[in-house]
CSV table of C-alpha atoms in Angstrom, one decimal:
chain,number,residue,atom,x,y,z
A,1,UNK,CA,25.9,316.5,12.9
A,2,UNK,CA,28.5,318.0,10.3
A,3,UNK,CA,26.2,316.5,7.3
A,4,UNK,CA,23.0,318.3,9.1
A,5,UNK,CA,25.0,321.7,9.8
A,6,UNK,CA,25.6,322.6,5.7
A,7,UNK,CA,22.5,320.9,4.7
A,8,UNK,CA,19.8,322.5,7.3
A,9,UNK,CA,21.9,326.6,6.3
A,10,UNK,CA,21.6,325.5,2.7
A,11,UNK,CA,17.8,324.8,2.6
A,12,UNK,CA,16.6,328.0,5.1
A,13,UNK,CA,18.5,329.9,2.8
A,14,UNK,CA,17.7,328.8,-0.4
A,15,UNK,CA,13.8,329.2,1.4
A,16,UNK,CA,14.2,332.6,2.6
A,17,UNK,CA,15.9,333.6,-0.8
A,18,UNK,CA,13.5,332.1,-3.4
A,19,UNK,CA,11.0,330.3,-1.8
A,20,UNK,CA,11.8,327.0,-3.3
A,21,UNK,CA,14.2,323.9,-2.3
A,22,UNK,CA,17.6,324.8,-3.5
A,23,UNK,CA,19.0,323.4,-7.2
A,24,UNK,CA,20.4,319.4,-6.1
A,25,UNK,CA,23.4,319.8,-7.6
A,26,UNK,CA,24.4,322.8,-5.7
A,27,UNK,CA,22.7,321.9,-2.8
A,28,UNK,CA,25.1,318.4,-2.7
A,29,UNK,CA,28.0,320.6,-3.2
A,30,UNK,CA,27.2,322.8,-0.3
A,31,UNK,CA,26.6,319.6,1.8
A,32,UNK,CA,30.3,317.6,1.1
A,33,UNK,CA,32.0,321.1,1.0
A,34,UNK,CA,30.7,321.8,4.4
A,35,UNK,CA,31.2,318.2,5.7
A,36,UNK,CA,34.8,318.1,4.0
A,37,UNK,CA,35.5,321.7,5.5
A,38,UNK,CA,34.9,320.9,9.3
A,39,UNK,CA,36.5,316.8,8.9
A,40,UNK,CA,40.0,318.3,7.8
A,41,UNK,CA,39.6,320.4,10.7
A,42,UNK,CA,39.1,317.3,13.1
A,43,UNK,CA,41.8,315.4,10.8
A,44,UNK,CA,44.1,318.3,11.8
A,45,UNK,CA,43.8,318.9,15.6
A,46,UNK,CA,44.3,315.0,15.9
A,47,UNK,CA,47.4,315.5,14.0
A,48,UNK,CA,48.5,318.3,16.5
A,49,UNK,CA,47.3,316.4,19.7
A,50,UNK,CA,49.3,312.9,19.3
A,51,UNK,CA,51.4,313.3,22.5
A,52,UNK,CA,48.3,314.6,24.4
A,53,UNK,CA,45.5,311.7,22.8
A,54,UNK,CA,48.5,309.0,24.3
A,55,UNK,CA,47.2,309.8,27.5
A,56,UNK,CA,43.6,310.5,27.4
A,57,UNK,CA,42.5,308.7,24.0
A,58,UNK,CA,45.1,305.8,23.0
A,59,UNK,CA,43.0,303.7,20.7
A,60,UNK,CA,42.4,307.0,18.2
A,61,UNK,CA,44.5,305.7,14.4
A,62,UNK,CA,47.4,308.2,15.3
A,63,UNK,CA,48.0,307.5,18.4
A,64,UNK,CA,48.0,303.6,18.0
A,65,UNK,CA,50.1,303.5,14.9
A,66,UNK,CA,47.0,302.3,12.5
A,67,UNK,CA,47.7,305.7,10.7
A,68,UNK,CA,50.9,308.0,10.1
A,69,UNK,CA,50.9,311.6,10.8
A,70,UNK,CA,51.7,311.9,7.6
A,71,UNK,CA,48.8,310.2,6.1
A,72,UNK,CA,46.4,312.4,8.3
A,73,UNK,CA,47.9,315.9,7.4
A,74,UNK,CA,48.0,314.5,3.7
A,75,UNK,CA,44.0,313.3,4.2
A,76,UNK,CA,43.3,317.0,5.9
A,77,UNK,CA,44.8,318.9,3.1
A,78,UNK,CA,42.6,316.3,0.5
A,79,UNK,CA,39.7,318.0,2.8
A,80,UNK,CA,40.2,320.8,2.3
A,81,UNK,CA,40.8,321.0,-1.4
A,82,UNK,CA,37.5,319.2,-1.6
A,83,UNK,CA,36.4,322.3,0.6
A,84,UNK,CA,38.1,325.0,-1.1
A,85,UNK,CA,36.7,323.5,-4.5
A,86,UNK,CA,33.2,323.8,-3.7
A,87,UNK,CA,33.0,327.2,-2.1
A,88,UNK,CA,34.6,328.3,-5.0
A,89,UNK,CA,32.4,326.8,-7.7
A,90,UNK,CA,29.4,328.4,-5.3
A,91,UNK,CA,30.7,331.9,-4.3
A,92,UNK,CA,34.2,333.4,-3.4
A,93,UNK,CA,32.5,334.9,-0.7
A,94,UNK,CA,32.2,331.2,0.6
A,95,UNK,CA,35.7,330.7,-0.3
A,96,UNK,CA,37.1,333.9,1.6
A,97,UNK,CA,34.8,332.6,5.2
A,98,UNK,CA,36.5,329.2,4.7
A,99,UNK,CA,40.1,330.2,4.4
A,100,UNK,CA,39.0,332.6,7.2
A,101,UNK,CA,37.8,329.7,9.2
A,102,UNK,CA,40.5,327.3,8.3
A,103,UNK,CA,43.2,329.7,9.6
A,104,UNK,CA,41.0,330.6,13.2
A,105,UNK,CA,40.6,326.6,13.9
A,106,UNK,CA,44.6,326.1,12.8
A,107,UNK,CA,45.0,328.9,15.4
A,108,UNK,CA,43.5,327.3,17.7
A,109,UNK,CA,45.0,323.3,16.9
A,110,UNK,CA,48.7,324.6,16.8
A,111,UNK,CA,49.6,326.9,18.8
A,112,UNK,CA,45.9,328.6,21.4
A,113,UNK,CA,45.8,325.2,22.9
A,114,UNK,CA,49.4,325.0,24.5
A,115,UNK,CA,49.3,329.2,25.3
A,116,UNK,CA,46.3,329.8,26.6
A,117,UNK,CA,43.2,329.0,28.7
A,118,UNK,CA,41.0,330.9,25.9
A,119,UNK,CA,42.0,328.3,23.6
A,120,UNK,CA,38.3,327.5,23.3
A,121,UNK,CA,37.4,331.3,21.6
A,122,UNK,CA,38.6,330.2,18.1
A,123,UNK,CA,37.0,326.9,18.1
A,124,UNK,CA,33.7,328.5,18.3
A,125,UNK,CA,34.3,331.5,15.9
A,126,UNK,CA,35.6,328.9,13.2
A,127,UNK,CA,32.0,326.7,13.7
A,128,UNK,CA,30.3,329.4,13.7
A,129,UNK,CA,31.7,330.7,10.0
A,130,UNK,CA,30.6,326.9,8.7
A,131,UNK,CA,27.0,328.2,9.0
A,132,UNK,CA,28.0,331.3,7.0
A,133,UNK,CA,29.6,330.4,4.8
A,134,UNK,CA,27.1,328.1,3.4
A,135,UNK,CA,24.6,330.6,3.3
A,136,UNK,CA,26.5,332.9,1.0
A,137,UNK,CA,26.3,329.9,-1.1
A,138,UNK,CA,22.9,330.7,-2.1
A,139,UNK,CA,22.2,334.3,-0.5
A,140,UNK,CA,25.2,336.1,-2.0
A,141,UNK,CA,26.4,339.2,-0.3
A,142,UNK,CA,26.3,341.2,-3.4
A,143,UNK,CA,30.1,341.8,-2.6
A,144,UNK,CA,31.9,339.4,-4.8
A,145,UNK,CA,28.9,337.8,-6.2
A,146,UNK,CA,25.8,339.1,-7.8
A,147,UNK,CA,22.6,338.6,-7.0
A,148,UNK,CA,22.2,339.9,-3.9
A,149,UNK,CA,18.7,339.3,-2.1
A,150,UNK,CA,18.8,342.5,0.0
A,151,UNK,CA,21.1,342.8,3.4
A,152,UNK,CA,24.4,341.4,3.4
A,153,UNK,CA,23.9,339.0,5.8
A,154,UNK,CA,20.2,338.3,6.9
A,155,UNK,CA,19.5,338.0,10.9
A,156,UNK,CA,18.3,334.4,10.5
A,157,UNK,CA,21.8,333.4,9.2
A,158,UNK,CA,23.3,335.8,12.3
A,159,UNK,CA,21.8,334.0,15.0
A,160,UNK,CA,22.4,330.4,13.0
A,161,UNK,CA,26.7,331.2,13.1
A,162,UNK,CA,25.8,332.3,16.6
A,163,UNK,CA,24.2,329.1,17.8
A,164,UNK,CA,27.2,327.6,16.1
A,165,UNK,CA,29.6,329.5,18.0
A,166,UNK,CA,27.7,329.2,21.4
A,167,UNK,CA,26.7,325.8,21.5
A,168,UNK,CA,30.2,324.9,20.3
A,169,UNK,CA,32.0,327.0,23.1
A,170,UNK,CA,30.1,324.3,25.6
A,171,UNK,CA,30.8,321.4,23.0
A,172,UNK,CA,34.1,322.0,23.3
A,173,UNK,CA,35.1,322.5,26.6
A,174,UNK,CA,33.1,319.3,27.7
A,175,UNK,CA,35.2,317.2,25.7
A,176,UNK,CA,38.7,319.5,26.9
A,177,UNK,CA,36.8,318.8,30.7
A,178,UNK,CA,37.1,314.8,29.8
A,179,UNK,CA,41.0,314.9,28.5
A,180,UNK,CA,42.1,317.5,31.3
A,181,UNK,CA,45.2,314.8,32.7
A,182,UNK,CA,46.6,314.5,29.4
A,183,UNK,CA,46.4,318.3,29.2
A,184,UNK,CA,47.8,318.7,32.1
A,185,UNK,CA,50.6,316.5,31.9
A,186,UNK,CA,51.8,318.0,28.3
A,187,UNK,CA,51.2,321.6,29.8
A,188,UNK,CA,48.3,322.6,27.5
A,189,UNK,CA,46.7,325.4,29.8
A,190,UNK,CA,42.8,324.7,29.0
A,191,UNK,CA,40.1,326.0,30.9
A,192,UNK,CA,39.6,323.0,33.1
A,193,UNK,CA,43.4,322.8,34.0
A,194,UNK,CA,43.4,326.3,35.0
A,195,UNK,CA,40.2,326.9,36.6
A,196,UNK,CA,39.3,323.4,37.3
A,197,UNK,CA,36.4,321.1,35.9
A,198,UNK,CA,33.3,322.8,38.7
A,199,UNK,CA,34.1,325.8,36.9
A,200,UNK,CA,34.3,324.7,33.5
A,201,UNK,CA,30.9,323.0,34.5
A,202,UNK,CA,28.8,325.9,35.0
A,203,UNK,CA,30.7,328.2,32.2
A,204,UNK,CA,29.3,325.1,29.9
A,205,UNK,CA,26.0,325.2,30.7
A,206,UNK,CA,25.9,329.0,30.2
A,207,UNK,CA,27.4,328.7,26.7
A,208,UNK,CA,24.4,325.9,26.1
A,209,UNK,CA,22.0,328.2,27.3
A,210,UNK,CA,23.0,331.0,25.5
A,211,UNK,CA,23.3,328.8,22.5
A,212,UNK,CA,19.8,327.5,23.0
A,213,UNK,CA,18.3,330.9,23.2
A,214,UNK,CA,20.3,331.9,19.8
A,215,UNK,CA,18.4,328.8,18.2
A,216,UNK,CA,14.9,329.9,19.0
A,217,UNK,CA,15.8,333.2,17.8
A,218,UNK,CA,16.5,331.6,14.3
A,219,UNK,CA,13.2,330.3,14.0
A,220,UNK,CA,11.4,333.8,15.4
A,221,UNK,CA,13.3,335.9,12.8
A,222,UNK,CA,13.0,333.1,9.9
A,223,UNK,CA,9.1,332.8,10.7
A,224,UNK,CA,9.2,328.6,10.5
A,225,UNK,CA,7.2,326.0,11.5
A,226,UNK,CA,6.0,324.5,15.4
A,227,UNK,CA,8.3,321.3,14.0
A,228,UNK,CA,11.2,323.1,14.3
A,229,UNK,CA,10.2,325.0,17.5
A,230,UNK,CA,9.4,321.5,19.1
A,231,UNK,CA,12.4,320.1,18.3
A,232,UNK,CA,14.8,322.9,19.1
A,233,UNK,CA,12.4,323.5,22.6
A,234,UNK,CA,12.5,319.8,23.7
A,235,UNK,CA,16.5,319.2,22.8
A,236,UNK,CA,17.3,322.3,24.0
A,237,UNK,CA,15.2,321.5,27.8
A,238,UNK,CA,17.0,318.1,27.5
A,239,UNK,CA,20.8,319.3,27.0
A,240,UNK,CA,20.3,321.9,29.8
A,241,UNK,CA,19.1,318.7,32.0
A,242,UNK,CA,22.2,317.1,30.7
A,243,UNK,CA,24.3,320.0,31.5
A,244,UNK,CA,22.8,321.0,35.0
A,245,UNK,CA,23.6,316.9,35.1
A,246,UNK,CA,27.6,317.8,34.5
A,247,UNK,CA,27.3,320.8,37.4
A,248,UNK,CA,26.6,318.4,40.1
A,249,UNK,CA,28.8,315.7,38.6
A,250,UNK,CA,31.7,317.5,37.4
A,251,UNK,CA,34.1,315.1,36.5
A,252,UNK,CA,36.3,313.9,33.2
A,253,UNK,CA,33.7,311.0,32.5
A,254,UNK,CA,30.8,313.5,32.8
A,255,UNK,CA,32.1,316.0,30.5
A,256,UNK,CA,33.3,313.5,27.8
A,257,UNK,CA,29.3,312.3,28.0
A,258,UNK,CA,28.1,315.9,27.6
A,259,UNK,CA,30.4,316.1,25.0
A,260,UNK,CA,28.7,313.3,22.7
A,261,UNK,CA,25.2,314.6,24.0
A,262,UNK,CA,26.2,317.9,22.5
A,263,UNK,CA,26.2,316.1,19.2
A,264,UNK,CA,23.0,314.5,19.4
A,265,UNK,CA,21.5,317.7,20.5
A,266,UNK,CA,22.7,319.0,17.2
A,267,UNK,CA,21.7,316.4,15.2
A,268,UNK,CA,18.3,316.6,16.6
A,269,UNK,CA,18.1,320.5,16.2
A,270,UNK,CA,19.0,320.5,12.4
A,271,UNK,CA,17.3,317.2,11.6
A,272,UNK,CA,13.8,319.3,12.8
A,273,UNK,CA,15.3,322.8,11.4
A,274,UNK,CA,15.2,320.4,7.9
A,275,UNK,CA,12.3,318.8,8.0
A,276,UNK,CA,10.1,322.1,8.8
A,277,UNK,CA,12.2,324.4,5.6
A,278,UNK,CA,10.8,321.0,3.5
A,279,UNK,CA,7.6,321.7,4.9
A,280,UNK,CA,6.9,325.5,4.9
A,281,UNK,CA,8.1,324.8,0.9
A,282,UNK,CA,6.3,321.7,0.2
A,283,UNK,CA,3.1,322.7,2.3
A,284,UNK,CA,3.2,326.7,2.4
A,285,UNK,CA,-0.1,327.0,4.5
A,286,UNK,CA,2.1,325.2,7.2
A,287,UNK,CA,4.6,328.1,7.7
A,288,UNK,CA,1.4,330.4,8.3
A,289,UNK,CA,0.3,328.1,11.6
A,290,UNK,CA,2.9,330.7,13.5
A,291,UNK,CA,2.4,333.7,11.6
């Protein structure tokens, strides 16, 4: 999922910019930037959630002494140099969404989660920057880098950073819904502690849908190919089953399922979102079978 993420925003921009598949080299920088920038995130929270992962995940490294904390912070900060490196060799307009980004998800690992049931909000607003930030890559803004290819920030990359932020609103709260008794017992006030996991449920499945909707959008304003439409159509129908699934069985289990289902969905949704840009380049009479 977070190798499909940079990869699928590099290639529908670099398509929607010039028309052709984006230059390797800069296209594989993109790719481990964006992979690097969202792992030291991960690597992070983990650091931040030891006492609460004792509870509800005791086999992760931390938590069963096969890794320091110090190690981890030391691997997340490797991360995000790796990160920091890239969008800066690409465009300081990357550079400025991913310090922006780093600092919303930090929000959220070291201090959201123990204050408030909204912990959630940053999580999705730092996800949804990945998207962005990649795209500035190779559709500048025109504000710190030159050329720009017309509006700041094109509606196809709006609704991709919204998808992001949507889908990962339900992402997250599924897996927060699976480790609500360690949360609980360390007094992190989530959404399913305070409102309980039938609520958190159906607040999910709105967040899917809403995410869903923001993905069909992409392809309408980017003017792709049925591939991508199939593929965003049938995982989209499937993770709302899945999620209508986690309303009438609203337990921890069933929310730590959705939660890995919520990655396959993404998987699937980029791997087709790929595989039609190659296309509508490769083959351009296919992108005119919509339009």
């Amino acid at each position: 999922m977070d190798l499909a993420l940079p990869a699928a925003s590099a290639l529908l921009a670099s398509y929607l910019t010039i028309g052709v598949l984006p230059d390797p080299i800069l296209f594989i920088i993109a790719v481990i930037g964006g992979y690097a920038a969202i792992t030291s995130s991960y690597v992070f929270n983990d650091c931040c959630d030891v006492d609460i992962d004792t509870i509800n995940l005791p086999d992760r490294p931390l938590v069963s002494n096969k890794l320091s904390r110090d190690q981890a912070l030391k691997y997340a900060g490797l991360l995000f140099l790796i990160a920091s490196a890239a969008a800066l060799y690409l465009n300081p307009e990357s550079f400025v969404v991913l310090v922006i980004a780093v600092v919303t998800i930090s929000v959220y690992s070291k201090l959201a989660k123990r204050m408030t049931f909204l912990s959630f909000v940053p999580v999705g607003i730092a996800y949804g920057l990945v998207p962005i930030g990649i795209w500035l890559a190779f559709d500048p803004a025109g504000i710190l880098k030159e050329p720009s290819y017309g509006s700041i920030l094109p509606l196809p990359a709006i609704f991709l950073g919204l998808m992001m932020c949507f889908t990962d609103w339900g992402f997250t709260l599924s897996g927060v819904a699976r480790d609500v008794e360690g949360d609980r017992a360390r007094g992190a006030p989530t959404f399913p502690v305070t409102f309980g996991i039938p609520a958190t449920s159906k607040f999910v499945t709105f967040m899917w849908a809403v995410g869903i909707i923001a993905s069909i959008a992409i392809g309408i304003t980017a003017k792709i190919g049925p591939i991508y439409f199939a593929g965003a159509l049938l995982a989209g129908g499937w993770m709302l089953i899945q999620s209508f699934d986690f309303i009438k069985n609203p337990t921890e289990q069933r929310g730590g399922q959705l939660f890995l289902q919520g990655s396959r969905y993404r998987g699937l949704m980029f791997g087709s979102l790929i595989l039609d840009v190659i296309l509508c380049i490769l083959v351009p009479a296919y992108s005119g079978i919509l339009w």
